[in-house]
Coordinates of C-alpha atoms in Angstrom, one line a residue:
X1 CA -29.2 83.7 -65.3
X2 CA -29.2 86.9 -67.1
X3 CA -25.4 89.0 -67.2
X4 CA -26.2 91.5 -63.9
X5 CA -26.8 88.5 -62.1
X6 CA -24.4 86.5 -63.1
X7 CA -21.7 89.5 -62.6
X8 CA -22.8 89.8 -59.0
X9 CA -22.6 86.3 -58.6
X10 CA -19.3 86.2 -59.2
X11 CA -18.5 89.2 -57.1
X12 CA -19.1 87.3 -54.6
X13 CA -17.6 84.4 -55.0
X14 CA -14.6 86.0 -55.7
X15 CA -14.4 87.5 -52.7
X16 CA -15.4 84.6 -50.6
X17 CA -11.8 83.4 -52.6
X18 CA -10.1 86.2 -51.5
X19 CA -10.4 84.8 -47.6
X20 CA -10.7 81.5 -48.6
X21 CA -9.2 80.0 -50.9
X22 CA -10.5 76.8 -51.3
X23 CA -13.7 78.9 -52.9
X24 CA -11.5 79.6 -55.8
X25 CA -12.4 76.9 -57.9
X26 CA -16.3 77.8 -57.4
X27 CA -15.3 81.2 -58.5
X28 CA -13.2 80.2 -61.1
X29 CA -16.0 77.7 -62.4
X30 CA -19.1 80.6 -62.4
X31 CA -17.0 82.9 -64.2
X32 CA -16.4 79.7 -67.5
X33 CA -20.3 79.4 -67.2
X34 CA -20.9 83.3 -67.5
X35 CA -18.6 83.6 -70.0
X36 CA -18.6 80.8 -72.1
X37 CA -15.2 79.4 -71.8
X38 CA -14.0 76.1 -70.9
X39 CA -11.5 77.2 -68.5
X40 CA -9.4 79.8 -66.6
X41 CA -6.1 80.1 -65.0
X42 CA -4.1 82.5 -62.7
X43 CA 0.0 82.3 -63.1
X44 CA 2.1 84.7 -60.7
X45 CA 5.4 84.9 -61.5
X46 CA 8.2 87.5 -61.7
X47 CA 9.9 89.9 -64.7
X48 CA 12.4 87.3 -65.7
X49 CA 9.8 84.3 -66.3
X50 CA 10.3 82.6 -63.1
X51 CA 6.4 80.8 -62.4
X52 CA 6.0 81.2 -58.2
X53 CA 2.0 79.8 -58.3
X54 CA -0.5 78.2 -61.0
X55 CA -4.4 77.9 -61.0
X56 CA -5.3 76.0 -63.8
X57 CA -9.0 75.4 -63.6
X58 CA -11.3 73.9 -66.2
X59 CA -15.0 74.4 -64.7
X60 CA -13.6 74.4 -61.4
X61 CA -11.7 71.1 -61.8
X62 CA -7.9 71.6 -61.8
X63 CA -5.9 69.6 -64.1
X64 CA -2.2 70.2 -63.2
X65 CA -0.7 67.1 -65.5
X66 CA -1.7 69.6 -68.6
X67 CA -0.2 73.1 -66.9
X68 CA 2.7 70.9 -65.6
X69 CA 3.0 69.3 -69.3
X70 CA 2.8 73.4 -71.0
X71 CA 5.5 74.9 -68.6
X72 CA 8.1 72.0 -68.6
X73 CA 7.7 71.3 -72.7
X74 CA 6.5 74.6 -74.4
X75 CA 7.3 77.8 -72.0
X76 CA 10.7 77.4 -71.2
X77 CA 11.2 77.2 -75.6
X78 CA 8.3 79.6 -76.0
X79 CA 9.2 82.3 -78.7
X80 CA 7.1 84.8 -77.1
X81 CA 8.4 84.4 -73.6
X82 CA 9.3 88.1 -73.2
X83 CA 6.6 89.6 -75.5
X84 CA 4.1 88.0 -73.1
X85 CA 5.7 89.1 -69.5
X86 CA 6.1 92.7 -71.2
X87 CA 2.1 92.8 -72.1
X88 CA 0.8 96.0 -71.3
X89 CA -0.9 96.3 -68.1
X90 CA -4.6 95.7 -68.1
X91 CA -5.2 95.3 -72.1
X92 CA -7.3 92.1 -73.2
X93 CA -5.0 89.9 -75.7
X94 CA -6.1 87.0 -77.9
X95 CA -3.4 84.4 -77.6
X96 CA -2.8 84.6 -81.5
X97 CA -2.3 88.1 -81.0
X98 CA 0.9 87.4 -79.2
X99 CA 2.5 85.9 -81.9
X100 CA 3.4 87.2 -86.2
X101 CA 2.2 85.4 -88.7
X102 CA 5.3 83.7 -89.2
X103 CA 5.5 82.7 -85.6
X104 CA 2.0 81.3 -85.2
X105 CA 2.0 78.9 -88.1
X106 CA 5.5 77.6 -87.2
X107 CA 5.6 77.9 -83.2
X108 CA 5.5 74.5 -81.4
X109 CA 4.4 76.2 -78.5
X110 CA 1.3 78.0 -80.2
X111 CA 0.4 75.3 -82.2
X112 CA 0.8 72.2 -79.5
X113 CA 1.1 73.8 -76.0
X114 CA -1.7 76.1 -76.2
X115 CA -3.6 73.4 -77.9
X116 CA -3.1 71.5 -74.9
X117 CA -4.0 74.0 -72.7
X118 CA -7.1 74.2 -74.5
X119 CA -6.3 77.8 -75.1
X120 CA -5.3 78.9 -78.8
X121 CA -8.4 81.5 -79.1
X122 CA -8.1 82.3 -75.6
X123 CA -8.3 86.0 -74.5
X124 CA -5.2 86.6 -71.9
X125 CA -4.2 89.9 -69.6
X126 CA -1.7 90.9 -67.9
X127 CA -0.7 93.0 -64.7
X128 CA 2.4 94.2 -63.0
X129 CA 3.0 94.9 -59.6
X130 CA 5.2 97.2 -58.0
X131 CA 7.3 94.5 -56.0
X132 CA 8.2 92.8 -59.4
X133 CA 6.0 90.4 -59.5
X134 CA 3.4 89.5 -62.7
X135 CA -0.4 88.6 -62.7
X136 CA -1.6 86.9 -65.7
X137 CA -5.0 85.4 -66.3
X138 CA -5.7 83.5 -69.0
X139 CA -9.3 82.6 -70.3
X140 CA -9.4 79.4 -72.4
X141 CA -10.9 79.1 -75.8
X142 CA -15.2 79.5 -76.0
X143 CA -17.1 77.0 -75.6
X144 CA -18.5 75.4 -79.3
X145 CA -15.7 76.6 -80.9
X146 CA -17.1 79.4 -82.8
X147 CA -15.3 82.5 -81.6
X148 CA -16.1 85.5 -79.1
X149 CA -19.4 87.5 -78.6
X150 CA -19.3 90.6 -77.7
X151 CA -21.3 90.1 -74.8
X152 CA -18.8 87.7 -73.8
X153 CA -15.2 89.9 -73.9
X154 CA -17.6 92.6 -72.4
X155 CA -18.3 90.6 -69.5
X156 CA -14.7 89.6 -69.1
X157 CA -13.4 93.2 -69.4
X158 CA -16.0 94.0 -66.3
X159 CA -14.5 90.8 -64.2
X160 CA -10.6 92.1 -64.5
X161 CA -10.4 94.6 -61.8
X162 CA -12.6 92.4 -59.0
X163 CA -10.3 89.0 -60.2
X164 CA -7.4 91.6 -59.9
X165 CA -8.2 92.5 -56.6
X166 CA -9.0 89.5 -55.5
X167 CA -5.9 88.3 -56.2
X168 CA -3.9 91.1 -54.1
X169 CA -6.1 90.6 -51.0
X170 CA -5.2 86.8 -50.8
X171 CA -1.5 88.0 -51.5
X172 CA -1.7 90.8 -48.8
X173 CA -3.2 88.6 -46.3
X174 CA -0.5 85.7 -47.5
X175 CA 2.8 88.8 -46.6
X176 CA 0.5 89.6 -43.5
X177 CA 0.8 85.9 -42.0
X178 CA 4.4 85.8 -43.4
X179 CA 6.5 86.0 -40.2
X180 CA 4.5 84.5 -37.6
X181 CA 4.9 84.9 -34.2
X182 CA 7.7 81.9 -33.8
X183 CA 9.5 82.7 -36.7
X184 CA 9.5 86.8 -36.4
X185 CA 10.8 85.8 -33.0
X186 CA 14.0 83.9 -34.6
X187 CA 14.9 87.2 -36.3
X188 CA 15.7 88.7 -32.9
X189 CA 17.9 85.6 -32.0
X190 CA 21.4 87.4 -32.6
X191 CA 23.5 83.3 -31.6
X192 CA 22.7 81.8 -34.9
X193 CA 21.7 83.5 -38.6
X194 CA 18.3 83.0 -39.5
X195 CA 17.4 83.6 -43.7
X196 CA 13.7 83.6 -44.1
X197 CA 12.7 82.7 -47.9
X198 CA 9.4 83.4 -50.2
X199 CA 7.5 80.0 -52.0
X200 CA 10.3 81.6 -55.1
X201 CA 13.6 81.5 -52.9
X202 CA 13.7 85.4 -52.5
X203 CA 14.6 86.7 -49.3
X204 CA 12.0 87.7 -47.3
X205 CA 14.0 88.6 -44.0
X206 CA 17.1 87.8 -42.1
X207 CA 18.6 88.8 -38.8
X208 CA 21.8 90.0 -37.9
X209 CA 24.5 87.5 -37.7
X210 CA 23.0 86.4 -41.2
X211 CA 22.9 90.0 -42.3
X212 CA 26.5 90.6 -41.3
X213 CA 27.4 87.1 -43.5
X214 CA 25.6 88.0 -46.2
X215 CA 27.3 91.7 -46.4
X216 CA 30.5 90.7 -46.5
X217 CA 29.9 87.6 -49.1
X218 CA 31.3 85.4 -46.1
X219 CA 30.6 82.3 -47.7
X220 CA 26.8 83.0 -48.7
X221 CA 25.1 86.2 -50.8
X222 CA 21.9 87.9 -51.5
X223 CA 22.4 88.9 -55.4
X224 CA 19.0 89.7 -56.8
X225 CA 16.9 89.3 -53.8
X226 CA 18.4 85.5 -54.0
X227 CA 20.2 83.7 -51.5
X228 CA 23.5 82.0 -52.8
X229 CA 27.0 80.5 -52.2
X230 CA 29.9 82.3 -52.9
X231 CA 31.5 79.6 -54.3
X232 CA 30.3 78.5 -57.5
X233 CA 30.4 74.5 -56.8
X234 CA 28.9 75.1 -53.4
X235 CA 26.2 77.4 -55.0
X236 CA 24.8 74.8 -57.4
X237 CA 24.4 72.3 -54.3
X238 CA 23.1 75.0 -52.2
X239 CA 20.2 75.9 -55.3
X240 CA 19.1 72.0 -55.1
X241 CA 18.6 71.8 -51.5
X242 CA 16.3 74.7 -51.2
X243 CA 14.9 74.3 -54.9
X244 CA 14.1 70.1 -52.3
X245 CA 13.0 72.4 -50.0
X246 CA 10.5 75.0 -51.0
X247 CA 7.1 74.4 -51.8
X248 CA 6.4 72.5 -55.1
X249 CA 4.2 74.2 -58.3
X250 CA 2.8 70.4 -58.6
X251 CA 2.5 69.0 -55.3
X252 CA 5.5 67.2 -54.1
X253 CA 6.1 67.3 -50.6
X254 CA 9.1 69.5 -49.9
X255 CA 11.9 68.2 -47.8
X256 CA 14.7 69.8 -45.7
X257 CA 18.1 68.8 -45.3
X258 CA 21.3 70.5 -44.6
X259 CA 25.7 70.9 -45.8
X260 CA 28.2 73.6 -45.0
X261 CA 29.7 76.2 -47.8
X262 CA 33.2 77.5 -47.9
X263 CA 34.4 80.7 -46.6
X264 CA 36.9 83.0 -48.7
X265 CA 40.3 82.8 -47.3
X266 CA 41.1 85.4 -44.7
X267 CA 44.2 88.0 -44.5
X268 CA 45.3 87.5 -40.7
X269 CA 49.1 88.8 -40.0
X270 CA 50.6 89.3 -43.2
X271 CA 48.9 86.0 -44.6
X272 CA 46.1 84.3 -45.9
X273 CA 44.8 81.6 -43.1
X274 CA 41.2 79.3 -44.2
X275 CA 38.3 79.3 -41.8
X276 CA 36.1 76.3 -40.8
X277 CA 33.0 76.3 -43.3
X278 CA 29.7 77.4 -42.5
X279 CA 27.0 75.2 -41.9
X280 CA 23.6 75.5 -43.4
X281 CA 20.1 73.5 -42.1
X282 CA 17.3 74.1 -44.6
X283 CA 13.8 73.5 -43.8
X284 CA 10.7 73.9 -44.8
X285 CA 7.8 76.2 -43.4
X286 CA 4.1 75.6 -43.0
X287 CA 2.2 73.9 -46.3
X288 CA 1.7 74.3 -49.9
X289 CA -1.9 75.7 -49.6
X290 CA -1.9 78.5 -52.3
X291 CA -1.6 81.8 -51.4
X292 CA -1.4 83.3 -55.3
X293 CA 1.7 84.2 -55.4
X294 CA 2.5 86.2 -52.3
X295 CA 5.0 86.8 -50.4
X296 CA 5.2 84.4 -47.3
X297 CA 7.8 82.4 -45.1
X298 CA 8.3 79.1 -47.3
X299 CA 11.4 77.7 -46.0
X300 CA 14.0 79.0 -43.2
X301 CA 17.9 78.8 -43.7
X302 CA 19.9 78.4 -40.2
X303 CA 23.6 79.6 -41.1
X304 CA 25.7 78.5 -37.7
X305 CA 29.4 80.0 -37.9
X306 CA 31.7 77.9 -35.9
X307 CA 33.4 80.8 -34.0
X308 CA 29.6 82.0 -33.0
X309 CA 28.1 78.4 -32.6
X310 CA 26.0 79.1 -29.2
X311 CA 26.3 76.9 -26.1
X312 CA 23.3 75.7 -24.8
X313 CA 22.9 73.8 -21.4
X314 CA 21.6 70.5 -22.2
X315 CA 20.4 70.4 -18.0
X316 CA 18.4 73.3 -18.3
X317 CA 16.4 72.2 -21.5
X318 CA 15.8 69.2 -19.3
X319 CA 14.3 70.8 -16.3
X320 CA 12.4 73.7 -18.6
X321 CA 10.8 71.3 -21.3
X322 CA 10.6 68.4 -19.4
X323 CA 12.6 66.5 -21.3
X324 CA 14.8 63.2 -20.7
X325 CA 19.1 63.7 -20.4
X326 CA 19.2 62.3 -24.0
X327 CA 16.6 64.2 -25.6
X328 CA 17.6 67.5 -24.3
X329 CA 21.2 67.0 -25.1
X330 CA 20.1 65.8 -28.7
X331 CA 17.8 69.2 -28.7
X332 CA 20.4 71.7 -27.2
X333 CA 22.7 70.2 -30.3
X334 CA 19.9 70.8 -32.5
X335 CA 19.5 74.2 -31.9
X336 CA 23.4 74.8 -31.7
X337 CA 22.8 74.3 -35.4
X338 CA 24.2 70.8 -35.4
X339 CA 22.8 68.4 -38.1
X340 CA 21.9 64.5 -37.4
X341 CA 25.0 63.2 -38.2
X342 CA 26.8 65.8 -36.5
X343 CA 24.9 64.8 -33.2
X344 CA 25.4 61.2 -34.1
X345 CA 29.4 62.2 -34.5
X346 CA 29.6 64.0 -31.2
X347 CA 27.4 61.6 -29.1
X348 CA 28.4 58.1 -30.2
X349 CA 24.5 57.5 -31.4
X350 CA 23.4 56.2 -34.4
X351 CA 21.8 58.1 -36.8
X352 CA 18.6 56.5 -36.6
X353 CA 18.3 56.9 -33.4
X354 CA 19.2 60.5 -33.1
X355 CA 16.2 60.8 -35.7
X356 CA 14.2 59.0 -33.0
X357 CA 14.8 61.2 -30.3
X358 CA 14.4 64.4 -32.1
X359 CA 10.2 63.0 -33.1
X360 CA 9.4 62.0 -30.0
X361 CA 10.9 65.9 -28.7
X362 CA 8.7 67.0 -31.4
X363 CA 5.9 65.1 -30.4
X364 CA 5.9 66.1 -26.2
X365 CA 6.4 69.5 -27.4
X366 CA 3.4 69.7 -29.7
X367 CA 6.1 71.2 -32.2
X368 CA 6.0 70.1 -36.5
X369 CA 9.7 70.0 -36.6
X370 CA 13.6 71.8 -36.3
X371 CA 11.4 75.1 -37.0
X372 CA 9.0 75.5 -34.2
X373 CA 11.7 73.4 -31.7
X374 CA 14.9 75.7 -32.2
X375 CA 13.2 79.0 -31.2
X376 CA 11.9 77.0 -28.0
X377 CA 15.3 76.1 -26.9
X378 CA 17.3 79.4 -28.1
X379 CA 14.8 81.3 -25.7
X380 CA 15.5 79.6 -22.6
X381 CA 19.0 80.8 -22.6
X382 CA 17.6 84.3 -22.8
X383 CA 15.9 83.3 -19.2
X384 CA 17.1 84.7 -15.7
X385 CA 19.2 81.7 -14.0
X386 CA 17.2 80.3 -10.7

């Protein structure tokens, strides 16, 4: 296939990607053959360092025990950490390039990671966006060994712009799809605080009762873009439970769960009085299927203040979801922001079987989870009585 061909080629596979991504990997595979290299890969992550998605492709085929190997050994130790997430926009770099002379016969990470990655004569770009976040492609070493052709960077330099805009249409279409229908309707809920968070654990969006919390540092914060606790002790819990909770860079499947932060005391008549904690139920949203980086709901934080914990009646989510007296009083707890155990506490039922009930709610509602069901039952209160 002669270089016009195999350009347009490409094109088009790349932009087959762009809507589907699951046409990546043939993408990713016709752009080694074109260009003579034994792989590519596509890392989007933000100014400080922080990784949010990872392509590695060799022909197509992804081999995540090498990337996985790279960023838990080499980058985090990687002398040229900054020097490469302040690469100028746009401008080809040959991974030895990115390191002095000193640097590149002593650096572990040169001389072991990017071996690994099969990368030490690789060619590598860079490109910032304006919401923070950086695109970086990496081509692996050429094939044979023997150093670029001309012919070969040239075709490279032609590919960054289409790979680059590839790229931003799959991430555009990722922030269009990010608050879908039943969870843009949770941000107009104003009983319970909803935090919406991104695959990195930014804030994407919260309503007002979460808002209001967050403002005055009531227990919970939004320093950086990030959500946090306001007590350190309670932060580093919080961190683990939603690091459990968002999507995974290798695969695992992320899991919700839930615990309650303290709340600064409070000045009330000449004294300082304590306030019942607030409760948090973390879970996750929709799957890990890549969206390169953008900005989508990953996970979904229910803060429930005590003194604002709704009332819902358990009778009426019977008769409206056709539910039995047991489910709908474990689902009107549910989405009063109880946990299982709370439910358990306040029932007399055992765990277990609280857990029961709440999947076979799930199942008659055609609902994946604590997600899709809470909306259901917060909106029936907004109903006209009979």
């Amino acid at each position: 296939m002669n270089p016009d061909d195999a350009f347009e080629r490409i094109l088009a596979l790349l932009y087959e990607a762009a809507l589907d991504v699951a046409r990546w990997p043939a993408a990713s595979a016709s752009i080694d053959e074109a260009c003579g290299a034994v792989g590519n890969a596509l890392v989007v992550g933000g100014r400080s360092g922080d990784i949010y998605s990872i392509q590695p492709l060799y022909r197509g085929e992804a081999d995540y025990d090498v990337a996985r190997e790279f960023f838990e050994v080499y980058y985090p130790h990687d002398e040229v950490l900054r020097r490469r997430v302040e690469m100028p926009d746009g401008r080809l770099v040959h991974a030895s390039e990115l390191y002095a002379d000193t640097a590149l016969r002593t650096s572990a990470a040169y001389n072991e990671g990017w071996r690994l990655l099969r990368a030490q004569n690789g060619i590598n770009v860079s490109f910032e966006q304006p919401d923070g976040l950086r695109i970086f492609w990496g081509v692996g070493d050429p094939v044979g060994g023997d150093g670029w052709e001309s012919a070969q960077v040239g075709l490279i330099e032609r590919l960054l712009p289409h790979v680059l805009r590839s790229v931003l249409i799959r991430q555009a279409l990722a922030a269009a799809d990010a608050l879908g229908s039943g969870l843009a309707g949770l941000l107009d809920n104003d009983r319970i605080g909803v935090v919406q968070l991104d695959r990195g654990g930014r804030v994407l969006a919260a309503n007002g009762p979460a808002l209001e919390i967050l403002r005055r540092g009531d227990g919970l914060t939004d320093r950086d873009g990030a959500l946090r606790a306001a007590a350190p002790r309670d932060d580093g819990r919080l961190q683990a439970l939603l690091g459990r909770a968002l999507p995974d860079l290798w695969g695992a499947a992320p899991e919700g769960g839930s615990m309650t932060v303290e709340r600064p005391l409070r000045q009330a008549q000449g004294r300082l009085s304590g306030r019942p904690p607030l409760s948090l139920h973390v879970s996750p949203v929709g799957d890990a299927e890549s969206d390169f980086g953008g900005r989508r709901v990953a996970a979904l934080v229910l803060v429930v203040d005590p003194a604002r914990r709704p009332r819902i009646d358990p009778v009426r989510v019977a008769a409206s979801l056709g539910l039995t007296r047991s489910e709908a009083r474990a689902a009107a707890l549910l989405a009063e922001g109880r946990s299982v155990l709370e439910i358990a506490d306040m029932t007399g039922w055992q765990a277990g079987y609280v857990r029961r009930l709440l999947k076979r709610i799930y199942r008659k509602q055609g609902v994946s989870g604590q997600v899709s069901l809470v909306p259901r039952v917060l909106a029936l209160e907004t109903l006209p009585q009979d």
